Structure formats: C-alpha cells, structure tokens
Tab-separated table of C-alpha atoms in Angstrom:
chain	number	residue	atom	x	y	z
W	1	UNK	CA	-14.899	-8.100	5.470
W	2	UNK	CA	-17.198	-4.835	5.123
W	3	UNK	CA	-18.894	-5.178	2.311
W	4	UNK	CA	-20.315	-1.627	0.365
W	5	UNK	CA	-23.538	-3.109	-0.027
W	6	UNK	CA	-24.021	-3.140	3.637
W	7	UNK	CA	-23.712	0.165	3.969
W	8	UNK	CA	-27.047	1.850	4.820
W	9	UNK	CA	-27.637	5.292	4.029
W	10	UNK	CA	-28.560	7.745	7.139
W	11	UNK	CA	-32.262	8.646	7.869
W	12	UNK	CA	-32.599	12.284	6.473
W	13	UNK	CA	-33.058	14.580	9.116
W	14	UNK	CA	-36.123	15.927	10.645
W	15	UNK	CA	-38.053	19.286	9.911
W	16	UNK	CA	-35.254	19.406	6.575
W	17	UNK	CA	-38.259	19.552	4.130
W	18	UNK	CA	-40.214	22.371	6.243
W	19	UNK	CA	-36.662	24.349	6.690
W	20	UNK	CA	-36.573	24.201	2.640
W	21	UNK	CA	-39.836	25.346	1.604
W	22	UNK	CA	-39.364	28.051	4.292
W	23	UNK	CA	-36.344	29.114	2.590
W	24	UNK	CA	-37.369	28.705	-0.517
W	25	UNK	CA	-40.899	30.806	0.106
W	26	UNK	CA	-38.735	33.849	1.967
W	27	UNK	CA	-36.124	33.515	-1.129
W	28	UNK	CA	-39.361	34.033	-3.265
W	29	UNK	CA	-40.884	36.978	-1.551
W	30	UNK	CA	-37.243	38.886	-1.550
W	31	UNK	CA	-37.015	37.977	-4.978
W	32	UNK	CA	-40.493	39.888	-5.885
W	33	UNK	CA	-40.039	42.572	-3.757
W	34	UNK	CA	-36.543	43.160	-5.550
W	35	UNK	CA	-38.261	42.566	-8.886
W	36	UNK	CA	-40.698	44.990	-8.467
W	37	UNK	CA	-38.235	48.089	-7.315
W	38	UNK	CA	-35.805	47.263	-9.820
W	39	UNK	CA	-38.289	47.029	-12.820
W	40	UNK	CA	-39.264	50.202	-12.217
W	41	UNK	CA	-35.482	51.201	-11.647
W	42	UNK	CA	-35.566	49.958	-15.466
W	43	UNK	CA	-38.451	52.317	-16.241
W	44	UNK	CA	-36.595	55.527	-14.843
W	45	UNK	CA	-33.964	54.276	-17.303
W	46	UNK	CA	-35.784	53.898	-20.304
W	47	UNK	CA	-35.500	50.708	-21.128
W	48	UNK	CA	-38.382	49.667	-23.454
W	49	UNK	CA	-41.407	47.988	-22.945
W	50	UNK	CA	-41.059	44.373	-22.037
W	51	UNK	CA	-37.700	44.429	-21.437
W	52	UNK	CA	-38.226	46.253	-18.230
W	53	UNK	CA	-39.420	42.614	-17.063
W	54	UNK	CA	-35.983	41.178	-17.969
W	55	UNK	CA	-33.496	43.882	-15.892
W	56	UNK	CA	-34.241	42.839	-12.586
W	57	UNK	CA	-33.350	39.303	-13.758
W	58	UNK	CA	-29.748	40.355	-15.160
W	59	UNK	CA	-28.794	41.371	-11.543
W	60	UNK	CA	-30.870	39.413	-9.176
W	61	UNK	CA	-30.593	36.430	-11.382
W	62	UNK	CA	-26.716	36.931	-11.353
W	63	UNK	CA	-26.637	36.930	-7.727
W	64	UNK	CA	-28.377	33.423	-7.122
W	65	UNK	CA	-26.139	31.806	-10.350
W	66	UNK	CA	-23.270	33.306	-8.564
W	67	UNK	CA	-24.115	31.890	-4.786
W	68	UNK	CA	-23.950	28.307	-6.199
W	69	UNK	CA	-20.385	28.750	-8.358
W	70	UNK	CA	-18.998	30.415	-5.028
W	71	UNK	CA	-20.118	26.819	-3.357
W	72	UNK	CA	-18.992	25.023	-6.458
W	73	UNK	CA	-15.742	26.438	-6.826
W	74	UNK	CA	-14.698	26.295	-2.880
W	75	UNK	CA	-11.757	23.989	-3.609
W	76	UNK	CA	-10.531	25.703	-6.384
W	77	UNK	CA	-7.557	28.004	-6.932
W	78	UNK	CA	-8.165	31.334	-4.664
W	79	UNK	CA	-7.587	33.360	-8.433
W	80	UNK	CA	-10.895	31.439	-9.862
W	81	UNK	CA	-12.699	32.328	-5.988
W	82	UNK	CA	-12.024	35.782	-5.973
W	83	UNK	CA	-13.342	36.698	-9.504
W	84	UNK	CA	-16.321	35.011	-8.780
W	85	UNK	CA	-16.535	36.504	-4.963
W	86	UNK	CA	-15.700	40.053	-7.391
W	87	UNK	CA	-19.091	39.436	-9.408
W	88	UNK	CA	-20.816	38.510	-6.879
W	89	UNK	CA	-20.454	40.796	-4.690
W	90	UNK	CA	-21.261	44.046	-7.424
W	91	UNK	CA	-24.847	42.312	-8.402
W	92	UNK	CA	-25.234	42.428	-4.797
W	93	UNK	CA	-24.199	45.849	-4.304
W	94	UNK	CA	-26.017	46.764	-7.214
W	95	UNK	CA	-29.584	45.202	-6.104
W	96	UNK	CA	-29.158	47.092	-2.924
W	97	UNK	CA	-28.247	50.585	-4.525
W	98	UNK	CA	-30.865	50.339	-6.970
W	99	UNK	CA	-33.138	49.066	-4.264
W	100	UNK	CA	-32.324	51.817	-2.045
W	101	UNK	CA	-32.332	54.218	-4.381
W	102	UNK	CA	-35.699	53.303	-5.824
W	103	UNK	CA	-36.977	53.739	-1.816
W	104	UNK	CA	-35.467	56.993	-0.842
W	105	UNK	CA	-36.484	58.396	-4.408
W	106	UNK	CA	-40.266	58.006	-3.594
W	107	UNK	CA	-39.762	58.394	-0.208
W	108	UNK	CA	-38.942	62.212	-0.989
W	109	UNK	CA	-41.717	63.097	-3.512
W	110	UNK	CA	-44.559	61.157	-1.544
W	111	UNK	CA	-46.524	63.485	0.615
W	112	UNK	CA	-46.718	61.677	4.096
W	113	UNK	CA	-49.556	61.968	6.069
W	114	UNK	CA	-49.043	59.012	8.762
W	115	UNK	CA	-45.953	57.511	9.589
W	116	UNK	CA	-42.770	59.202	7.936
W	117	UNK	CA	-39.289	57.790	8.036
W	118	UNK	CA	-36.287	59.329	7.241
W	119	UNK	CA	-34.148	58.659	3.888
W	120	UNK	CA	-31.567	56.819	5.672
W	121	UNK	CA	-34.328	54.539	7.302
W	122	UNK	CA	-35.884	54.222	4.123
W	123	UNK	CA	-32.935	52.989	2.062
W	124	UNK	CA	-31.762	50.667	4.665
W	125	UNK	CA	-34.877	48.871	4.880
W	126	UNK	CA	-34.922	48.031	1.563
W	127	UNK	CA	-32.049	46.620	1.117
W	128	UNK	CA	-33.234	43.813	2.931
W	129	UNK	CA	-35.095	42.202	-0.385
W	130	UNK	CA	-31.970	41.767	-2.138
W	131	UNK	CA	-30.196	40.228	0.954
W	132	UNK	CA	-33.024	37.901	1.685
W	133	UNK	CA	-32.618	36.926	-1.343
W	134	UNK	CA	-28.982	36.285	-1.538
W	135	UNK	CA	-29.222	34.739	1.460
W	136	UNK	CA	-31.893	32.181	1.183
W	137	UNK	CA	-29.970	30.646	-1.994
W	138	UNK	CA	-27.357	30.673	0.064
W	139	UNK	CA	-29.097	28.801	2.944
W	140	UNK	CA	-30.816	26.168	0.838
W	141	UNK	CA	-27.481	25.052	-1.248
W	142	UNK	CA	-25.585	25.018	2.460
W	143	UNK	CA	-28.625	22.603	3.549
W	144	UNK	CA	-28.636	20.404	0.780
W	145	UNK	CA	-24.523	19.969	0.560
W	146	UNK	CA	-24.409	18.869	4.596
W	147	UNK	CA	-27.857	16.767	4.606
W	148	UNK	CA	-26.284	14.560	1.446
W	149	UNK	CA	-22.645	14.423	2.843
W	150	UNK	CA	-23.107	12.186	5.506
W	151	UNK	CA	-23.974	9.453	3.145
W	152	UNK	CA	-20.998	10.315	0.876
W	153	UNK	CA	-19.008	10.163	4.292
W	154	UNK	CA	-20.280	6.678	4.945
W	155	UNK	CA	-19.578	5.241	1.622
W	156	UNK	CA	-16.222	6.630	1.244
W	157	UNK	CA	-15.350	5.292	5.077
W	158	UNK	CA	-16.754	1.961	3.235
W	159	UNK	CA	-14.144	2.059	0.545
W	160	UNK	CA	-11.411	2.494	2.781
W	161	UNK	CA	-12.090	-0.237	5.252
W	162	UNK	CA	-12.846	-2.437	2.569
W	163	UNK	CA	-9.581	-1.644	0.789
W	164	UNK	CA	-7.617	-1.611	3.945
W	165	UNK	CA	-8.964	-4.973	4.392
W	166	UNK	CA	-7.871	-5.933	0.973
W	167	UNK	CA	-4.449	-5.381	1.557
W	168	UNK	CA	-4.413	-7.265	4.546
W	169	UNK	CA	-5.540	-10.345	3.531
W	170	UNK	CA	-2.658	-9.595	0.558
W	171	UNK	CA	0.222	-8.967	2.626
W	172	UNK	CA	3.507	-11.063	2.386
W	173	UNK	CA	4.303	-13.674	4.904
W	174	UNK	CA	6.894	-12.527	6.211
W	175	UNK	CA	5.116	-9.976	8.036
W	176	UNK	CA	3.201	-11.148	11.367
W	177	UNK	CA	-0.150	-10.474	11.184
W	178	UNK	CA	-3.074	-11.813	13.512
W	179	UNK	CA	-5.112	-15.092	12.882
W	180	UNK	CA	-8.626	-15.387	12.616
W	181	UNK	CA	-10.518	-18.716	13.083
W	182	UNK	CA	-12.093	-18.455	9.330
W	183	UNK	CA	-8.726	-18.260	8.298
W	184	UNK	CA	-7.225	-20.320	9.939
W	185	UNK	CA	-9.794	-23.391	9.047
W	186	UNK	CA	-9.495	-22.324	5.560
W	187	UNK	CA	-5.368	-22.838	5.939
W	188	UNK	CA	-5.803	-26.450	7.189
W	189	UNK	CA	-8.590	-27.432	4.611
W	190	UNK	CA	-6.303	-26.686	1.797
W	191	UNK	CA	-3.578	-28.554	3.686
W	192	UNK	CA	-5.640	-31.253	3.875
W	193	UNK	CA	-6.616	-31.022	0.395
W	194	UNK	CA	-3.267	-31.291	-0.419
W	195	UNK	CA	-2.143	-34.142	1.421
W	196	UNK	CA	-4.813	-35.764	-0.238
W	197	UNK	CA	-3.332	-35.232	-3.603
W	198	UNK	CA	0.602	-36.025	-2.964
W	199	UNK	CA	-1.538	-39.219	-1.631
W	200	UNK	CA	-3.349	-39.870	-4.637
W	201	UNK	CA	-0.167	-39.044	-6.847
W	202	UNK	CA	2.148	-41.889	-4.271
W	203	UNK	CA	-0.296	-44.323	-5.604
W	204	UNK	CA	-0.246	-43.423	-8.442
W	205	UNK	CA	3.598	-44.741	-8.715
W	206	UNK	CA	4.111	-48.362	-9.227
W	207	UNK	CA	5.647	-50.310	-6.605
W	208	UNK	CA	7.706	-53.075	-8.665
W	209	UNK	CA	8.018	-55.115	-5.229
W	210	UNK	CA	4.230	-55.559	-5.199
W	211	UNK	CA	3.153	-58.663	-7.291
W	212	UNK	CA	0.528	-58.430	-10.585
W	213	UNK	CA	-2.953	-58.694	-9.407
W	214	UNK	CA	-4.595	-62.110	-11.229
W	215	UNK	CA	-6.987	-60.715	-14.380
W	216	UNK	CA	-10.677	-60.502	-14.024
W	217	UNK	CA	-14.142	-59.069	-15.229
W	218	UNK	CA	-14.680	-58.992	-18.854
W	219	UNK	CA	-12.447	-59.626	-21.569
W	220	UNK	CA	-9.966	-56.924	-22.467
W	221	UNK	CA	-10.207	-55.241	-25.666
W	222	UNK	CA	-5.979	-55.575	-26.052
W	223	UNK	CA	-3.650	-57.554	-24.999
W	224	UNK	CA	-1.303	-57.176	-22.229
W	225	UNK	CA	2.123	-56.492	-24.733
W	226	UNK	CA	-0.232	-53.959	-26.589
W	227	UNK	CA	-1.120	-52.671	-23.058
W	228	UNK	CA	2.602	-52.343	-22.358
W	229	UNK	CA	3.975	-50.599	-25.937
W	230	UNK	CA	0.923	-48.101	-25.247
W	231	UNK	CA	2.240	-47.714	-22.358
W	232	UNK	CA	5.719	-47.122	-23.012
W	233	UNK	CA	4.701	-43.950	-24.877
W	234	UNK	CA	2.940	-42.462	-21.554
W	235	UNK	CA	4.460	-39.652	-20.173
W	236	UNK	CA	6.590	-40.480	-16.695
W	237	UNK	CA	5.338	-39.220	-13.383
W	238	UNK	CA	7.677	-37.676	-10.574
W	239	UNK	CA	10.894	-38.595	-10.559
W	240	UNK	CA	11.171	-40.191	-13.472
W	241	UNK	CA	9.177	-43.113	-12.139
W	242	UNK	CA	5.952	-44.941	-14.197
W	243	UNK	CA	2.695	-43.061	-13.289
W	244	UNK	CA	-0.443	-45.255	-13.357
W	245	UNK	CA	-2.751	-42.352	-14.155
W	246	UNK	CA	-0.649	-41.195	-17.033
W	247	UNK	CA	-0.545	-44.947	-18.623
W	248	UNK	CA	-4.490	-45.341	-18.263
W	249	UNK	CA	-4.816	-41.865	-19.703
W	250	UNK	CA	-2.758	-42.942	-22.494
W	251	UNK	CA	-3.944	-46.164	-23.281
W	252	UNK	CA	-7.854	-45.248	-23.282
W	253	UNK	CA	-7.009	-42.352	-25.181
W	254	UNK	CA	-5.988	-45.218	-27.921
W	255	UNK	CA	-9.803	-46.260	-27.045
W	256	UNK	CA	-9.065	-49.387	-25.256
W	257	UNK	CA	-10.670	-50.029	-22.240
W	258	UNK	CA	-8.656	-51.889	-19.289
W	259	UNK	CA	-9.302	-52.753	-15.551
W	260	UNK	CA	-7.480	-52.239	-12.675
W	261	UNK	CA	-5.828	-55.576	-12.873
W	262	UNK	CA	-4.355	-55.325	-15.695
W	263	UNK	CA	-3.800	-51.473	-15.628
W	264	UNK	CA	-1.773	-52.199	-12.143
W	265	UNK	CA	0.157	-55.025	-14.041
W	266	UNK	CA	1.029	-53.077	-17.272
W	267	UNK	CA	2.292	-50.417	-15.258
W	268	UNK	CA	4.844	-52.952	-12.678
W	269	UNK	CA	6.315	-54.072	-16.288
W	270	UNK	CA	6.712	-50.597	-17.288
W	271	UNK	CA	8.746	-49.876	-14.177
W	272	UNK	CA	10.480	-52.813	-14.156
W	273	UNK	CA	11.723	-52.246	-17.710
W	274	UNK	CA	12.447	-48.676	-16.149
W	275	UNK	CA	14.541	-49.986	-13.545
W	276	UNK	CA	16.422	-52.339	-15.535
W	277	UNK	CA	17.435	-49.922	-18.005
W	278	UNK	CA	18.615	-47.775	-15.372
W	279	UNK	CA	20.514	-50.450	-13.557
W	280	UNK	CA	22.527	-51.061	-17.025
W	281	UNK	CA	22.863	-47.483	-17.221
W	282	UNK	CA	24.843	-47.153	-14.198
C-alpha cells in the first residue's frame, strides 16, 4: 500500500534561483525608473514635500498588489476577476500615461543638441518602466506557483492511491476482486488460528464416556463435593454442555486451587448430573 511518507518531493529545478533574482533585479530597476518620473509627476501636481515620495507608490504599488490577487483569485467567480482585472488594468494605464507624459513633456522644452527623438518615440519608450514592472511580478509569482505544484501534484496523487487502496481492501465479498499472496497467507493464518480455538473450546467440553483420571500432586485445598457445588454455579459452555475452562475459572475465583485430575473429574460429574437431568426431562 503507498504510503504518504514515501512520497519524495521533486528536485527543484535548475537555473530557478538565477531566473528569480533576474526577475526580481529587472522588476527593481522598472520600479525606480517609474518612481522617479512619477515623483516628479507628483511635483507638477503640487503635492507637498515628502509626500511626493509616497505617489508613485499609490499606483505602482497598486499594480504589483493587484498582479498577485489576479493569480489569487483565478478560480473565483468571473464578477470578483473582472473588478480586480478593472483596477488593475487603470494603475497600469495610469503608470504609463503619467510615464509618458512626464517623457514627452521634457522631451519638448529640452534643447537637443545630439540625438533627438520624436514625441511619439519618446512616450513609447517610457512606458516600458511601468510594464517591466508589471511584468516581472507577474513572472516571479507564475515561477513560484508551477516550481511548488509539482510537489502538491505528487502528494495529492498520494492521497488518492492510498485511498483508492483503502477501499479496496474494504470492499464486500461479494464482489470478485484479485488475490495477493500477503493476503492470501494472512486469510489462512487466521483460519488456522481459528481452528485452533474451536479445538481448544472441543476440549474444553467434558466427555462423560471418558473415565476420572486417579488424583495426584499435592493435597487439594477442597474437596471434591465442594469442587462440584462450585462448580454447579459455573456458567455452561456451547450447547448447553459443562465447559472445563468455565468450572476452573469459577472455582479458583473462590481461591481454591485444583489440578487437572480433579478439575477433569469435577467437570465428568457435572455433565453427568447434566445429562441425567435432561434424560428425566424428556
């Protein structure tokens, strides 16, 4: 039977740490470079002081908060997806106006005297902080999900085969089902077992054609009449018939002690008596 503990959890995969810092360091740099144009985005909006440094956090902070609900909620109700696809995608929108805004804005009242590039160029280009960033928390939450599934996979195909197993072993009798040699040597130990005990119970039950053994060993601590009433309040085995166990249960539990001898002797008056009473009966 599989067994959970046996289940051994998959190497991780190679060049996964490099592939993270990677996207973690590019998700870092768009992140700055977005900082910086939309703090001073802030400043052409007069927000105050320090709180400049907190606007570009309220929509490029938004965006990486809202990549990992959109992952989070990808088995939930489409309603609950779309609002959060909805909020998602205006930080995004918003990073890249404000980026591209901030670019074409400077771009017309700099002077060039090298390399000039239209608005258009201008704009585009940087709108690729914002979707560096979005994109690297997007890449390194993908990553992490499919290099920790495998072991989830593994485990839960664990749980089934050991439940399908479980119900197996459980099923009714009636139903065929194939047999295994553990099984099967199990089946005919507790057979055996068994026979052994209808055994031990047959002797148990006195045969009144077998003759009273001759007492001997020590001296008994009652005599054989007391034996016999303590006897007579032992319960009766199968069938109705004097058990042997049952009267030497009874009588040491009256703290005598008694041999076989007498035990097996006690017990062929018992089912005498037994017998005759029923013979009268009938």
């Amino acid at each position: 039977m599989p067994s959970l503990s046996s289940t051994t959890a998959p190497a991780p995969l190679s060049g996964t740490g490099a592939i993270r810092v990677g996207i973690a360091l590019l998700g870092a740099i768009g992140f700055a470079l977005s900082y910086d144009a939309l703090r001073q985005m802030a400043v052409a909006i007069h927000i105050r002081g320090l709180l400049t440094y907190a606007f570009p956090l309220v929509i490029d902070g938004f965006i990486a908060i809202g990549v990992r609900a959109l992952l989070i909620l990808r088995t939930a109700p489409s309603r609950s997806r779309l609002y959060v696809w909805a909020l998602v995608g205006l930080a995004t929108a918003t990073s890249i106006w404000a980026n591209a805004l901030h670019a074409i804005r400077l771009n017309q009242q700099t002077r060039h005297t090298g390399l000039h590039l239209d608005d258009l160029t201008v704009g585009a280009l940087s709108a690729i902080a914002p979707l560096a960033l979005a994109g690297a928390v997007h890449l390194y939450l993908v990553i992490q999900r499919h290099t920790t599934r495998p072991r989830h996979h593994q485990e839960d195909s664990a749980t089934h085969r050991h439940i399908d197993t479980s119900r197996h072993d459980h099923q009714p009798t009636g139903r065929p089902h194939p047999t295994h040699p553990e099984s099967e040597l199990e089946r005919l130990e507790t057979l055996a077992t068994s026979a052994t005990d209808v055994a031990g119970d047959a002797d148990d039950v006195a045969d009144p054609s077998e003759p009273p053994a001759k007492p001997k060993g020590r001296q008994p601590s009652a005599s054989m009449d007391e034996l016999v009433g303590i006897g007579r309040t032992a319960p009766p085995g199968r069938d109705g018939r004097i058990s042997r166990r049952a009267v030497e249960a009874t009588i040491r539990a009256k703290g005598h002690s008694v041999g076989r001898a007498r035990l097996d002797e006690a017990t062929h008056i018992l089912q005498a008596e037994l017998d005759t009473a029923r013979a009268k009966a009938d």
